[in-house]
Structure formats: C-alpha cells, structure tokens
GROMACS .gro file of C-alpha atoms in nm:
model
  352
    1UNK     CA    1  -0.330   1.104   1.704
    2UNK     CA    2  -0.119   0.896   1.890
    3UNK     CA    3  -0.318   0.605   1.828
    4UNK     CA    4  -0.277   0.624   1.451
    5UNK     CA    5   0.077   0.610   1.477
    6UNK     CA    6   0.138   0.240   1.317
    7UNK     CA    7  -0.067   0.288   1.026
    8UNK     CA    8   0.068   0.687   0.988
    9UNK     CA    9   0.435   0.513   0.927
   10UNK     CA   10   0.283   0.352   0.604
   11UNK     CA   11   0.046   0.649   0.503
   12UNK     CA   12   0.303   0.904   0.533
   13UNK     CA   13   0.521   0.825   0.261
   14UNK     CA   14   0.259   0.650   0.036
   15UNK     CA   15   0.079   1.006   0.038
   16UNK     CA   16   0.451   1.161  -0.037
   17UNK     CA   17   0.514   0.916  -0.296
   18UNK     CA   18   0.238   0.972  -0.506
   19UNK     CA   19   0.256   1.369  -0.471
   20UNK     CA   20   0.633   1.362  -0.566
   21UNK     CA   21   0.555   1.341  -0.920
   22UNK     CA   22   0.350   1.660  -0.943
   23UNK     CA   23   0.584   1.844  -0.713
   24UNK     CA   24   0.856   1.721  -1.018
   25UNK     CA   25   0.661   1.858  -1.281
   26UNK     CA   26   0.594   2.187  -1.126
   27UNK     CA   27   0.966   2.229  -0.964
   28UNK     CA   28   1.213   1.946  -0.991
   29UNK     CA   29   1.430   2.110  -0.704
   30UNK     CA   30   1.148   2.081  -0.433
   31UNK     CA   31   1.152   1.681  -0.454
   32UNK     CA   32   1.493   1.673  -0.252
   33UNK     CA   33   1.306   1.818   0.075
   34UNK     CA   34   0.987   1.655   0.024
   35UNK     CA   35   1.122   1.347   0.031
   36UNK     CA   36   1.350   1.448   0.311
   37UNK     CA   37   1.033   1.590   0.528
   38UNK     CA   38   0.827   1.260   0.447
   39UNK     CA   39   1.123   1.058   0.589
   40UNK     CA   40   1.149   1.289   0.888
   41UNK     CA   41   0.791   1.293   0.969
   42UNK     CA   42   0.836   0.878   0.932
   43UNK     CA   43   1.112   0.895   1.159
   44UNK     CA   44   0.969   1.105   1.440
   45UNK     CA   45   0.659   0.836   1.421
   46UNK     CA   46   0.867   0.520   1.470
   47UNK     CA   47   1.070   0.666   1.781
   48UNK     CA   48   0.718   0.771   1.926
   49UNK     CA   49   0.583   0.402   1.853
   50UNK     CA   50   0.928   0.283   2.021
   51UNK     CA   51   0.860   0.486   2.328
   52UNK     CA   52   0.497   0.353   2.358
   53UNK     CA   53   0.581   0.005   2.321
   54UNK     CA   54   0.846   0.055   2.567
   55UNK     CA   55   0.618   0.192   2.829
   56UNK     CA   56   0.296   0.022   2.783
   57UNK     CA   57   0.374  -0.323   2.563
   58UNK     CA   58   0.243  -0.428   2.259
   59UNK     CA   59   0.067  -0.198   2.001
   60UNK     CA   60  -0.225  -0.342   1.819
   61UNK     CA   61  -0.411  -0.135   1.528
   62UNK     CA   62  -0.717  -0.284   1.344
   63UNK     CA   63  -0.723  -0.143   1.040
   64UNK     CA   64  -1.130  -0.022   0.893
   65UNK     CA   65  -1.131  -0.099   1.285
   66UNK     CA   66  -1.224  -0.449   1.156
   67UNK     CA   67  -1.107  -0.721   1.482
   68UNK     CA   68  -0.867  -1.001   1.342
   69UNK     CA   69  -0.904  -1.254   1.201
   70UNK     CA   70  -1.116  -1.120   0.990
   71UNK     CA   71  -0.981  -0.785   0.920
   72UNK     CA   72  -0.597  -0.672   0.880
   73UNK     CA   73  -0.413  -0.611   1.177
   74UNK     CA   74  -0.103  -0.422   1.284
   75UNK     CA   75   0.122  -0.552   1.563
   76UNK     CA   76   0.413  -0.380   1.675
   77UNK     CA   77   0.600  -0.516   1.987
   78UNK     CA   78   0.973  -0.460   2.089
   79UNK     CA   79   1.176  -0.612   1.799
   80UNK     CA   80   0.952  -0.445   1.490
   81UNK     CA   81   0.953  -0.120   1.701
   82UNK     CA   82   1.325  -0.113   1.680
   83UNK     CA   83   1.283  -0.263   1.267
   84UNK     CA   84   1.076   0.080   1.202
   85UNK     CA   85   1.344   0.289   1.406
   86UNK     CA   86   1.622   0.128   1.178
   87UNK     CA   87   1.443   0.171   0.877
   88UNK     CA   88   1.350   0.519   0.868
   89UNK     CA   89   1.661   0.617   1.027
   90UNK     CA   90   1.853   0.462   0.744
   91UNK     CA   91   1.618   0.539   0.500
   92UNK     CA   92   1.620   0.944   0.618
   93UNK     CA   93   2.055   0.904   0.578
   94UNK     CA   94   2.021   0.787   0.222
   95UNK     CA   95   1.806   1.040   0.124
   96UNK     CA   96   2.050   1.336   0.277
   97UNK     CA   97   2.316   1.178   0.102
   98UNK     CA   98   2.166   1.085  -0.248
   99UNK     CA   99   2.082   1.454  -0.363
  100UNK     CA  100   2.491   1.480  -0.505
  101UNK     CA  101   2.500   1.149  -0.580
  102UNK     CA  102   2.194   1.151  -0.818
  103UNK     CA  103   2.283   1.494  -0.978
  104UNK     CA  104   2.636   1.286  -1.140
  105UNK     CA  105   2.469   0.925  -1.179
  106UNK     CA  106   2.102   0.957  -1.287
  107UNK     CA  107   2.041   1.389  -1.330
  108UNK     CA  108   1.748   1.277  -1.531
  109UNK     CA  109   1.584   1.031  -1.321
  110UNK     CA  110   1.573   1.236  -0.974
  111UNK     CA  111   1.188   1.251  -0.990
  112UNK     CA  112   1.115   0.921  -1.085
  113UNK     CA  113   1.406   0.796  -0.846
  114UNK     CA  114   1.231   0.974  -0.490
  115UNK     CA  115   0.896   0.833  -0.605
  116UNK     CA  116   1.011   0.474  -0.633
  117UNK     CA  117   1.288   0.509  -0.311
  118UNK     CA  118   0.939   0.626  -0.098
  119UNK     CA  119   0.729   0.321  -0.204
  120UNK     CA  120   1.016   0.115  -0.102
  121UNK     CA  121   1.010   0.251   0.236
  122UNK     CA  122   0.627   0.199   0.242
  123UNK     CA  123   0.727  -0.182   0.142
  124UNK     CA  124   0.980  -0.186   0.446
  125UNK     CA  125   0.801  -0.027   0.658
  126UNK     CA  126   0.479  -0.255   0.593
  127UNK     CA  127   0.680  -0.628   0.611
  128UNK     CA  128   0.767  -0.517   0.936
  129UNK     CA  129   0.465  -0.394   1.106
  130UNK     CA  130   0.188  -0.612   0.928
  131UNK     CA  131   0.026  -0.898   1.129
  132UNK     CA  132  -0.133  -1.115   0.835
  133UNK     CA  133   0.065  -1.332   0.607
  134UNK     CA  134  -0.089  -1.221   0.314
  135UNK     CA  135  -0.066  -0.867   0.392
  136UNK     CA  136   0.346  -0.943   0.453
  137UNK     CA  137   0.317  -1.091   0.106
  138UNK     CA  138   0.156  -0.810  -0.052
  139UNK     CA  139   0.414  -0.557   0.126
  140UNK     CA  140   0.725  -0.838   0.041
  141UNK     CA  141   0.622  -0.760  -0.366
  142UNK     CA  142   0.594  -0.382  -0.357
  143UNK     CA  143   0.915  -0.418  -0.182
  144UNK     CA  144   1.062  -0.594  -0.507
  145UNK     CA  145   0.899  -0.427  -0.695
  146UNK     CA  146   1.061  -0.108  -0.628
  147UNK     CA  147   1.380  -0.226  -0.564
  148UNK     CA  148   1.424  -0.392  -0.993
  149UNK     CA  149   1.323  -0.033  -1.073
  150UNK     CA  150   1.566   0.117  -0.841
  151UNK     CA  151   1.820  -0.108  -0.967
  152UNK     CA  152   1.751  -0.094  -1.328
  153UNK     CA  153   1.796   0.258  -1.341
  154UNK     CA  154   2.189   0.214  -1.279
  155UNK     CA  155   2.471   0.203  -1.469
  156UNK     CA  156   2.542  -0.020  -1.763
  157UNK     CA  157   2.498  -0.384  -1.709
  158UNK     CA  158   2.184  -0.278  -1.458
  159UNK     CA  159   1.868  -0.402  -1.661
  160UNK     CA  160   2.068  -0.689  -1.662
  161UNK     CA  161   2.118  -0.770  -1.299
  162UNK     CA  162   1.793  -0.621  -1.226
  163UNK     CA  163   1.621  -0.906  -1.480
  164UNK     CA  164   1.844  -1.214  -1.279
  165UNK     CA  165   1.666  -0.990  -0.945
  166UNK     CA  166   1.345  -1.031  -1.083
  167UNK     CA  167   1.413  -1.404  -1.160
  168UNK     CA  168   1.518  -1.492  -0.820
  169UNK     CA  169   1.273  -1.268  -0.623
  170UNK     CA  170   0.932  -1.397  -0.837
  171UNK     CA  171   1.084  -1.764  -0.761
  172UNK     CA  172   1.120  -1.664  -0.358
  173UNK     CA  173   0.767  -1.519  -0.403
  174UNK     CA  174   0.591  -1.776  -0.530
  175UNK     CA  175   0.759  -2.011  -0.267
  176UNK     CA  176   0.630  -1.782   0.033
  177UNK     CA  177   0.251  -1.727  -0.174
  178UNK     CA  178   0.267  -2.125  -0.174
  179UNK     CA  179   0.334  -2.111   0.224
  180UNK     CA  180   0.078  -1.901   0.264
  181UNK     CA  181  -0.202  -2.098   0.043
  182UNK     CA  182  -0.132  -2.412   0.228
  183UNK     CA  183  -0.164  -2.272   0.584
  184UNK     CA  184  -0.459  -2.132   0.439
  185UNK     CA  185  -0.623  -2.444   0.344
  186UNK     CA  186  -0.504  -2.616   0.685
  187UNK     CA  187  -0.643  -2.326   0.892
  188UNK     CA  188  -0.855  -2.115   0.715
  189UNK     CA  189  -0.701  -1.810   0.887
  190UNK     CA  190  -0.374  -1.557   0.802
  191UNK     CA  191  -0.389  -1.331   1.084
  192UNK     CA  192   0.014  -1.409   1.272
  193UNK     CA  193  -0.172  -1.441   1.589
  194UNK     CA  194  -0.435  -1.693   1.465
  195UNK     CA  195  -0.208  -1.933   1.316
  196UNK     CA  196   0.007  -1.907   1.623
  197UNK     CA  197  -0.284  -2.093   1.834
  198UNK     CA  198  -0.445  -2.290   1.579
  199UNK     CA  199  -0.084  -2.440   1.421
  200UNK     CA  200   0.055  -2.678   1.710
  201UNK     CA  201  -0.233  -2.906   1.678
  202UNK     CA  202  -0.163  -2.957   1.288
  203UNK     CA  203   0.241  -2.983   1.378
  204UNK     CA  204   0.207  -3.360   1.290
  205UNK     CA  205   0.011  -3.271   0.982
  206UNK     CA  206   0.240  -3.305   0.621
  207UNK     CA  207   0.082  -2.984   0.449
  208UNK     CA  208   0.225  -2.796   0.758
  209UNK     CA  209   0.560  -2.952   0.666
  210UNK     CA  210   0.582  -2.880   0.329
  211UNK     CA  211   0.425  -2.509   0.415
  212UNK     CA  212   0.676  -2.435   0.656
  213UNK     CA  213   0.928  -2.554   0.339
  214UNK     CA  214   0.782  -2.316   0.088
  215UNK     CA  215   0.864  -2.037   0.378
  216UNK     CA  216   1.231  -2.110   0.429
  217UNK     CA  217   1.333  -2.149   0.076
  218UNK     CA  218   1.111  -1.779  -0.009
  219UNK     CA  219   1.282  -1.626   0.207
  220UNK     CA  220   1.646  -1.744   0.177
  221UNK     CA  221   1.625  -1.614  -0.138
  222UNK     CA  222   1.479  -1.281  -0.056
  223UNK     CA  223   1.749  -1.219   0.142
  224UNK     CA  224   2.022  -1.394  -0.085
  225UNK     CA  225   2.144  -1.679   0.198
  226UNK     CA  226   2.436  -1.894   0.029
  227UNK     CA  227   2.430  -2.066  -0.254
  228UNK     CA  228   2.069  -1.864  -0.338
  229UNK     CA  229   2.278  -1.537  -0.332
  230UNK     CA  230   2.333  -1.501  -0.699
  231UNK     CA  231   2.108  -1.239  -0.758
  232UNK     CA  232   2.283  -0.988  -0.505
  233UNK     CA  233   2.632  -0.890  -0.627
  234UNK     CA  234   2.542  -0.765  -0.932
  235UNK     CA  235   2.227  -0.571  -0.861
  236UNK     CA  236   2.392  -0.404  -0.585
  237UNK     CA  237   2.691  -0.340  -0.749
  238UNK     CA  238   2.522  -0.181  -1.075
  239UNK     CA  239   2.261   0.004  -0.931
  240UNK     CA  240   2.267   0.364  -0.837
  241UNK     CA  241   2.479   0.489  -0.508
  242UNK     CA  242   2.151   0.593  -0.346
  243UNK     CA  243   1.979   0.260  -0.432
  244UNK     CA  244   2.251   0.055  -0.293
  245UNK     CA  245   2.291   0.279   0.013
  246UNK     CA  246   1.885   0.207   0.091
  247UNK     CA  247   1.878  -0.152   0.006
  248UNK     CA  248   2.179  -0.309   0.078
  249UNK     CA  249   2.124  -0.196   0.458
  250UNK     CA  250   1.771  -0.323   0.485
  251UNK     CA  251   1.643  -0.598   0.247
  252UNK     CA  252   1.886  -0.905   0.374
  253UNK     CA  253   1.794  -0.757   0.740
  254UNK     CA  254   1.433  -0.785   0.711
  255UNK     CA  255   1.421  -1.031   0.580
  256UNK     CA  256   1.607  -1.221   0.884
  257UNK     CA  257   1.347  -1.043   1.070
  258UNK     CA  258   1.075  -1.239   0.868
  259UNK     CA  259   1.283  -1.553   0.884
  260UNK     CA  260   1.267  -1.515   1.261
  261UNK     CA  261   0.886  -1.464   1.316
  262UNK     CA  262   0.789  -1.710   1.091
  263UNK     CA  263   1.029  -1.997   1.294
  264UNK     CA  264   0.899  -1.855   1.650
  265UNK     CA  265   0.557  -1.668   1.614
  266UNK     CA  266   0.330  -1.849   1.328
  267UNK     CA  267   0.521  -2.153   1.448
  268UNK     CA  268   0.698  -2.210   1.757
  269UNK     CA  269   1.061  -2.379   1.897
  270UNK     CA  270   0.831  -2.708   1.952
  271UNK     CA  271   0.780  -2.725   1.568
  272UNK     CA  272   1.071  -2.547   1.399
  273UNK     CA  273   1.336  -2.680   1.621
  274UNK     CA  274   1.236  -3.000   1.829
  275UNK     CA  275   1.028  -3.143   1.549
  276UNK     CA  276   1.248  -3.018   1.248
  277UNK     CA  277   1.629  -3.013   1.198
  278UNK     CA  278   1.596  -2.708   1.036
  279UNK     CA  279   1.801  -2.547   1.336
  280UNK     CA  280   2.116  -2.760   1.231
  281UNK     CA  281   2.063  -2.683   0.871
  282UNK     CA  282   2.054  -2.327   0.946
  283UNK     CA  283   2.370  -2.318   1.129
  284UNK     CA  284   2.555  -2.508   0.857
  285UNK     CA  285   2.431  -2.305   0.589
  286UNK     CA  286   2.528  -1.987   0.800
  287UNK     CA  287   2.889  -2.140   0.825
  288UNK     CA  288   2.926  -2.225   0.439
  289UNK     CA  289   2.772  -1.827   0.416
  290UNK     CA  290   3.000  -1.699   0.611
  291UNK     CA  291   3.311  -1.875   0.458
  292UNK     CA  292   3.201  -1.820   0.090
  293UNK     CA  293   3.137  -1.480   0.138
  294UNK     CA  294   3.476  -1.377   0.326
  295UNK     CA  295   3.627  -1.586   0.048
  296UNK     CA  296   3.437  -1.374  -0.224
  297UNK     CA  297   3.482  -1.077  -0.115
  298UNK     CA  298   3.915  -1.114  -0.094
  299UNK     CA  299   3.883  -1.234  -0.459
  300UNK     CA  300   3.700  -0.878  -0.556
  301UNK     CA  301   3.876  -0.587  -0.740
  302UNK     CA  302   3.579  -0.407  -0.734
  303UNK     CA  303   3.501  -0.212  -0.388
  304UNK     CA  304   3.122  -0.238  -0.462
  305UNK     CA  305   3.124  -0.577  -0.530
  306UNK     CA  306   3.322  -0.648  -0.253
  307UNK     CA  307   3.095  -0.525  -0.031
  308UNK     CA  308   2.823  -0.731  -0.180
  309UNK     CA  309   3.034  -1.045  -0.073
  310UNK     CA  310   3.055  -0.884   0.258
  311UNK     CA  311   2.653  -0.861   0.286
  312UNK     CA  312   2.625  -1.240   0.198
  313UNK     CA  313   2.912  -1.323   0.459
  314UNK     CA  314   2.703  -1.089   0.750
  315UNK     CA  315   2.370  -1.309   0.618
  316UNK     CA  316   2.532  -1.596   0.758
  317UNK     CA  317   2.629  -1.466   1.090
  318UNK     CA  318   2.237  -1.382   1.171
  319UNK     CA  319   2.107  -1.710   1.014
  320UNK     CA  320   2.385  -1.951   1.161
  321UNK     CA  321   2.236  -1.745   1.493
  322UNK     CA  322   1.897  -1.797   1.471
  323UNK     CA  323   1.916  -2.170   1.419
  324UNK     CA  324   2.118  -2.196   1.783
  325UNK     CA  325   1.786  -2.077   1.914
  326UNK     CA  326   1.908  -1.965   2.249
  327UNK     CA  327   1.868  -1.625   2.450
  328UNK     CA  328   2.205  -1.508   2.382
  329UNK     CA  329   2.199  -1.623   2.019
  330UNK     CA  330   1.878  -1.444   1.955
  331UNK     CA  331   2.007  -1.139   2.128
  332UNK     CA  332   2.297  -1.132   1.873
  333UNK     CA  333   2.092  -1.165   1.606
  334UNK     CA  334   1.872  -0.868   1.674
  335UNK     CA  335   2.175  -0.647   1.771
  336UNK     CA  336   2.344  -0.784   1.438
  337UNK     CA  337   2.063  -0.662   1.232
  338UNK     CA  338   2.086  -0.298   1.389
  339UNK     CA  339   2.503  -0.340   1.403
  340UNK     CA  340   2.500  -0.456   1.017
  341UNK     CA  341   2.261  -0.181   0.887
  342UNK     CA  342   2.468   0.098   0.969
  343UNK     CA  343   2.786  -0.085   0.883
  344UNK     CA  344   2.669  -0.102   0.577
  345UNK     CA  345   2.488   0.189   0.527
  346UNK     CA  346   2.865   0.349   0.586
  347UNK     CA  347   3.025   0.079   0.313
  348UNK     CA  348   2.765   0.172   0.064
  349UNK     CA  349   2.758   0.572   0.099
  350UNK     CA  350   3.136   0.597   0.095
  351UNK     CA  351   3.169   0.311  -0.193
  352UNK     CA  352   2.920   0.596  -0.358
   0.00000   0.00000   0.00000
C-alpha cells in the first residue's frame, strides 16, 4: 500500500470526482463530506509520501509498471513532496470553508462546483508529481480547464473574465505544447530524467533555444508574471469565494514550481544561466512585477481585486529569486511558495 502512495494522490480524488455527481442526485447534502473525506484521505497520503522521501530519498513510481522512457513515470523528491503537502492542505481548508460560502453565492451549483474543485486538485496534484513533459502538459490543461469553469460560475462579469482566462491560458499552452514538440524532435524522449542527460550535448543546438523560449513565455503566462498578468485580476476577482480561495493560493505557485524544474532539471545552470541571460531577465521582470503590482494594488477600491494585485506583486518576488540562482535565493523561493499560499489562502477566505 505504501508503495502506491504517488499515484493514490491522483486516483483518490479522480474516483471522488466522478462519484460526486451521483452522490448529488441521490442527496445533495452528502457532497460537502465527500469532498471533505476525499481531500482528507489526499492529505494523509502526501504527509506519508513527505515522510518517506524524508527518510529514504527519492520516490519513483512507473506507472502500468512500464520503466521510463518509455512508459510514464512519477518522481517525487523533497521540493514536490512539500508541493503535494501544500496543495492538499490548502485544498482540504477551502473545502471546510466553502460549504457557507456556496449556500449565499452559487446554492444551485454546489454539485457541479465539488466535482470541478476535485478535478482541479487532480490537475495540481498531477503538474507536481508527473515526470514526463507531456504528461505535465496534459495535467497543466485539466488544470485550466477546471479553473474557466470554476471561474465562470461567479458573479456577473465572470463568463467574461473567464473567456480573457481562456485566451491567455490556450496561448501559454500552446507555447509550452510547442516546447515540448521541439525537444521531442531534438531528443526523441519526454521522460524529465531523459532529457536531463541527453540535453547538454544539444545546448549549442538553435531548436533547444527556441524550445527553451516556448517554455518561459507558457509559463509566465500560466502564472500571470508582469505585463502577461492581464488575465488574473478579473477572474479572481469575479469568481466564486471558494474558487478564489483554491486557486489564487496554488496556480501562480506551481507554476513557479514548473518554472524552476524546467530552468534546473530538463536543463541545467550551464544552459539556463551561463549560456542564456535569461537569469538577468528574470530578475528585472521580477522587479517591474513587484513594483507594478504594489502600485496596483494601492490604486484598488475593491478588496478582491486588490488582492489580485498583491498575487502579481508576490509573482515577482519568487521569479526575481529564481533568476539569482544561488542557495539562499532558491531557499527563499521554495519557502515563499509555502509562505505565499497560506497568506493568501487567509486574503482570499476572509475577502470571501
């Protein structure tokens, strides 16, 4: 049992999610501790695969028990062990507090609302655990997928923001799937691990280059780094308490996470910062986030929105300290991530 543990964390609330609609048609009230006993039984999984990595290193799981590169594989080492900790920790919270909070906003949506909010912890909770590109891909759009639905659902002027969301995100997409193809074509491999060995003798190669481009710009918008932030502010700000209170915390953070394996595990410091000057453009665009967004967020007379600003201001703090690309940077950064998520899981719930 223990060694199912990685792949349980997905399985658990895919399983839920796709019950919760029959348990909604036979009793609407029973969704509220379903969800909340999918989310537990997520929970108590991620400390267990903490504790394991802790004590004896780096978790592999083949999945079909088919050996990379071939098959799909799930790595978990220190830093995604503590992403899955955050995640269903925050994602548990939001679903004790949503069950007043839907009753006044969406009364007539609570079904369909737990259904989607579970898939988009399956979307999470796969970005951070997968160790194929395309698999992160795959888990990246389910992600989005569930979070214009979540959004859409909200109050007036919702469909609209979640339509600019869908914009934005199928642009960032289709810049990570065009990543993707081209390492692809240069390697003929997706597995993380793969790439990691076979990239540095392509580093002089210009399809690298322009791969390694397509994954920067994908994910600065995914997680809305200044100026490709428009999306944000208005789909958090119209969407439902609940939805906010779940995504705000964890999309922008996750997607520094992804930001940070792509520069140092498919690729490594040689590449992304002695090769590139993608470190120094990362730290400027961090300070220009971090300046717009404090500015922003003063100019707000909404508290939601506000908060929003705030988000895009904290985005620059953990990409301005990822480009410095030194041990006490990085350290920030991952402490940030955890720091941020419940700083604004508070914001979010009490702006609710």
């Amino acid at each position: 049992m223990i060694d199912q543990l990685p792949v349980l964390t997905i399985i658990i609330p895919l399983v839920f999610a796709f019950i919760t609609p029959l348990l909604g048609w036979w009793k609407e009230r029973f969704c509220y501790p379903w969800v909340l006993l999918s989310l537990s039984l997520c929970m108590i999984c991620s400390v267990f695969v903490l504790f394991r990595v802790i004590s004896t290193g780096t978790i592999h799981y083949y999945l079909g028990n088919w050996t990379p590169p071939w098959g799909i594989e799930y790595v978990i080492d220190h830093l995604n062990a503590l992403m899955l900790v955050i995640i269903t920790v925050t994602a548990l919270l939001v679903a004790v507090y949503s069950k007043k909070s839907l009753e006044q906003e969406i009364p007539e949506k609570i079904v369909y609302f737990y259904t989607v909010f579970l898939l988009q912890v399956v979307g999470f909770m796969g970005i951070v655990v997968t160790g194929d590109m395309f698999n992160l891909y795959v888990f990246l759009e389910i992600t989005s997928l569930t979070g214009y639905a979540l959004i859409a659902v909200g109050e007036d002027g919702a469909p609209l923001a979640s339509f600019r969301y869908i914009i934005m995100g199928t642009v960032g997409a289709c810049f990570y799937l065009l990543g993707v193809g081209y390492l692809y074509i240069a390697t003929g491999s997706l597995n993380i691990a793969d790439l990691s060995s076979l990239l540095p003798g392509l580093y002089s190669s210009k399809v690298i280059l322009v791969a390694f481009a397509f994954f920067f710009v994908g994910i600065a918008i995914k997680m809305a780094l200044f100026p490709l932030h428009v999306w944000l502010p208005d789909a958090y700000t119209k969407a439902p308490s609940a939805a906010s209170a779940l995504i705000a915390p964890l999309m922008t953070k996750i997607s520094v996470y992804v930001m940070i394996r792509v520069m140092f595990t498919v690729f490594n410091p040689s590449f992304t910062i002695d090769m590139l000057p993608i470190a120094d453009i990362m730290v400027g665009l961090g300070i220009f986030a971090i300046m717009a967004g404090a500015i922003m967020a003063l100019a707000q007379t909404d508290f939601k929105r506000m908060l929003c600003y705030i988000v895009i201001a904290e985005i620059g703090y953990m990409v301005g300290g990822t480009g410095l690309a030194n041990a006490i940077a990085m350290k920030g950064v991952i402490l940030h991530i955890l720091n941020d998520a419940i700083m604004t899981l508070g914001l979010f719930t009490v702006a609710g």
